[in-house]
Coordinates of C-alpha atoms and ligand atoms in Angstrom, one line a residue:
M568 CA 13.7 31.5 -4.2
D569 CA 17.7 31.7 -4.4
T570 CA 19.5 29.8 -1.9
N571 CA 22.3 31.5 0.0
Y572 CA 24.3 29.1 1.7
S573 CA 26.1 31.3 3.8
D574 CA 22.5 32.3 5.5
K575 CA 22.3 28.7 6.8
R576 CA 21.3 28.5 10.3
I577 CA 21.5 24.5 10.8
S578 CA 24.4 22.2 10.3
D579 CA 24.8 20.2 7.3
S580 CA 24.2 17.0 9.6
M581 CA 21.2 18.5 11.2
E582 CA 19.9 19.5 7.7
E583 CA 20.4 15.8 6.6
A584 CA 18.7 14.5 9.7
L585 CA 15.7 16.9 9.1
N586 CA 15.6 15.8 5.6
K587 CA 15.5 12.2 6.5
Q588 CA 12.6 12.5 8.9
M589 CA 10.8 14.6 6.3
N590 CA 11.0 11.6 4.3
A591 CA 9.9 9.5 7.0
E592 CA 6.9 11.2 7.4
A593 CA 6.2 10.9 3.5
E594 CA 6.8 7.4 3.8
Q595 CA 4.1 7.2 6.6
A596 CA 1.7 9.0 4.5
Q597 CA 2.1 6.5 2.0
A598 CA 1.9 3.6 4.5
Y599 CA -1.4 4.7 6.1
L600 CA -2.8 5.3 2.5
A601 CA -2.0 1.5 1.6
L602 CA -3.5 0.5 5.0
G603 CA -6.8 2.5 4.0
V604 CA -7.1 0.8 0.8
W605 CA -6.8 -2.4 2.5
A606 CA -9.1 -1.7 5.1
D607 CA -11.8 -0.5 2.6
S608 CA -11.4 -3.4 0.4
N609 CA -12.0 -5.7 3.7
N610 CA -15.2 -3.9 4.4
Y611 CA -13.9 -1.6 7.3
A612 CA -15.2 1.8 5.7
G613 CA -14.7 3.6 9.0
I614 CA -11.2 2.3 9.6
A615 CA -10.4 3.0 5.8
E616 CA -11.5 6.6 6.4
F617 CA -9.6 6.9 9.8
F618 CA -6.6 5.8 7.8
Y619 CA -7.0 8.1 4.9
K620 CA -7.2 11.1 7.3
H621 CA -4.4 10.1 9.0
S622 CA -2.4 9.7 5.8
E623 CA -3.1 13.3 5.3
E624 CA -1.9 14.1 8.9
E625 CA 1.5 12.4 8.0
R626 CA 1.7 14.7 4.9
E627 CA 1.2 17.7 6.8
H628 CA 4.0 16.6 9.2
M629 CA 6.2 16.1 6.1
F630 CA 5.4 19.7 5.1
K631 CA 6.4 21.0 8.3
F632 CA 9.7 19.7 8.2
L633 CA 10.1 21.0 4.4
E634 CA 9.0 24.4 5.4
Y635 CA 11.4 24.3 8.5
I636 CA 14.3 23.1 6.6
N637 CA 13.9 25.9 4.0
A638 CA 13.1 28.6 6.6
R639 CA 16.3 27.9 8.4
G640 CA 18.3 28.4 5.0
G641 CA 18.5 24.6 4.4
T642 CA 17.3 22.9 1.4
A643 CA 14.6 20.3 1.6
K644 CA 15.3 17.5 -0.5
I645 CA 12.3 15.2 -1.6
G646 CA 13.5 11.6 -1.8
A647 CA 12.2 8.4 -3.3
I648 CA 9.5 6.7 -1.2
P649 CA 9.9 3.0 -0.4
A650 CA 6.8 0.9 -1.6
P651 CA 4.5 0.3 1.5
R652 CA 4.6 -3.1 3.2
D653 CA 2.9 -6.0 2.4
N654 CA -0.9 -6.0 3.4
P655 CA -1.7 -7.2 6.8
T656 CA -3.4 -10.4 7.3
D657 CA -6.2 -9.2 9.7
L658 CA -7.4 -6.4 11.4
Q659 CA -5.5 -7.2 14.6
S660 CA -2.1 -7.3 12.7
C661 CA -3.1 -4.1 10.8
I662 CA -3.7 -2.4 14.2
E663 CA -0.3 -3.9 15.7
D664 CA 1.6 -2.8 12.8
V665 CA 0.3 0.9 13.0
W666 CA 1.0 0.9 16.9
Q667 CA 4.6 -0.2 16.3
H668 CA 5.0 2.2 13.5
E669 CA 4.2 5.2 15.7
L670 CA 6.3 3.9 18.5
D671 CA 9.3 3.7 16.1
N672 CA 8.4 7.3 14.8
S673 CA 8.6 8.7 18.3
Q674 CA 12.0 7.3 18.8
K675 CA 12.9 8.9 15.8
I676 CA 11.5 12.4 16.9
Y677 CA 13.3 11.8 20.3
A678 CA 16.6 11.3 18.4
L679 CA 16.3 14.5 16.7
V680 CA 15.6 16.3 19.8
D681 CA 18.7 14.7 21.2
K682 CA 20.6 15.8 18.3
A683 CA 19.4 19.5 18.5
M684 CA 20.2 19.4 22.6
E685 CA 23.9 18.1 21.6
E686 CA 24.4 21.0 18.9
K687 CA 22.5 23.5 21.2
D688 CA 20.3 24.1 18.2
W689 CA 17.7 25.7 20.1
A690 CA 15.6 26.6 17.2
T691 CA 15.4 23.1 16.0
F692 CA 14.9 22.0 19.7
N693 CA 11.9 24.4 19.8
F694 CA 10.7 23.3 16.5
M695 CA 10.7 19.5 17.5
Q696 CA 8.5 20.2 20.7
W697 CA 5.6 20.3 18.4
F698 CA 6.4 16.7 17.1
V699 CA 7.0 15.5 20.7
K700 CA 3.4 16.5 21.7
E701 CA 1.9 15.3 18.4
Q702 CA 3.5 11.8 19.0
I703 CA 2.0 11.8 22.4
E704 CA -1.6 12.3 20.8
E705 CA -0.8 9.9 18.0
E706 CA 0.2 7.1 20.4
A707 CA -2.9 7.9 22.4
L708 CA -4.9 7.8 19.4
I709 CA -3.9 4.4 18.2
D710 CA -3.6 3.0 21.7
G711 CA -7.2 3.5 21.8
L712 CA -8.0 1.8 18.6
R713 CA -6.1 -1.2 20.2
D714 CA -8.2 -1.1 23.3
K715 CA -11.5 -0.9 21.4
F716 CA -10.2 -3.8 19.1
A717 CA -9.5 -5.9 22.4
L718 CA -13.2 -5.1 23.6
A719 CA -14.7 -6.0 20.4
S720 CA -12.9 -9.3 20.4
E721 CA -13.9 -10.3 23.7
D722 CA -17.1 -11.8 22.3
K723 CA -15.7 -13.7 19.6
G724 CA -17.6 -14.0 16.4
N725 CA -20.0 -11.0 17.3
N726 CA -19.8 -9.1 14.1
A727 CA -21.9 -6.2 15.7
N728 CA -18.9 -5.3 18.0
F729 CA -16.7 -4.9 14.7
Y730 CA -19.4 -3.1 13.2
S731 CA -19.5 -0.5 15.9
L732 CA -15.6 -0.4 16.1
D733 CA -15.5 0.5 12.4
R734 CA -18.1 3.3 12.9
D735 CA -16.3 4.7 16.1
M736 CA -13.1 5.0 14.2
Q737 CA -14.9 7.0 11.3
N738 CA -15.3 9.7 13.7
A739 CA -12.3 9.5 15.7
P740 CA -11.1 13.0 16.3
Q741 CA -8.1 13.9 13.8
E742 CA -6.6 17.3 12.8
A743 CA -6.5 16.5 9.1
E744 CA -9.5 15.9 6.6
I745 CA -9.5 13.9 3.5
P746 CA -9.0 16.4 0.6
R747 CA -12.4 17.5 -0.4
E748 CA -12.0 16.9 -4.0
S749 CA -11.5 13.1 -3.6
K750 CA -14.7 12.7 -1.8
L751 CA -17.1 10.5 -3.4
Ligands
FE2_730 FE1 3.9 11.9 11.8
FE2_731 FE1 2.2 9.2 13.1

């Protein structure tokens, strides 16, 4: 597709900010993928599946930004993705890490909403509302996981609690599925 820059309907700085968030979503997809591998190798198969599915969701978010930037006459620029952080030490730190990650991402989304409002870029403002809503769901989802972990931890050493927590997470509602081809 030819790019006609005179048709660009987002500011240069908005294009840059949207690209930055697009790459942040790709980074999150990688981060969740790495956590899935970690959970799998620590015998939390349900949590691993939950993280793998969530990785796909983050990739879909990345794609939404990509399509929007291009649809507005901008150019999506795929950047390098930093390596995922070190593996968590245990399930609790893993969950807290994910929680913090989602809270940070909500702030990034709000900053884009602010910017769209400042620029009176109502198309981008409208586009970003989907992400505002999505972050409400994601925060609720991960907060639910934190609650389940807190409940399971009450009776310390009871592995059955963690077994049910793991099984629960496998069935936690998410929009994305793990790509079929990769299913064992
Ligand atoms: Fe996301
Ligand atoms: Fe997320």
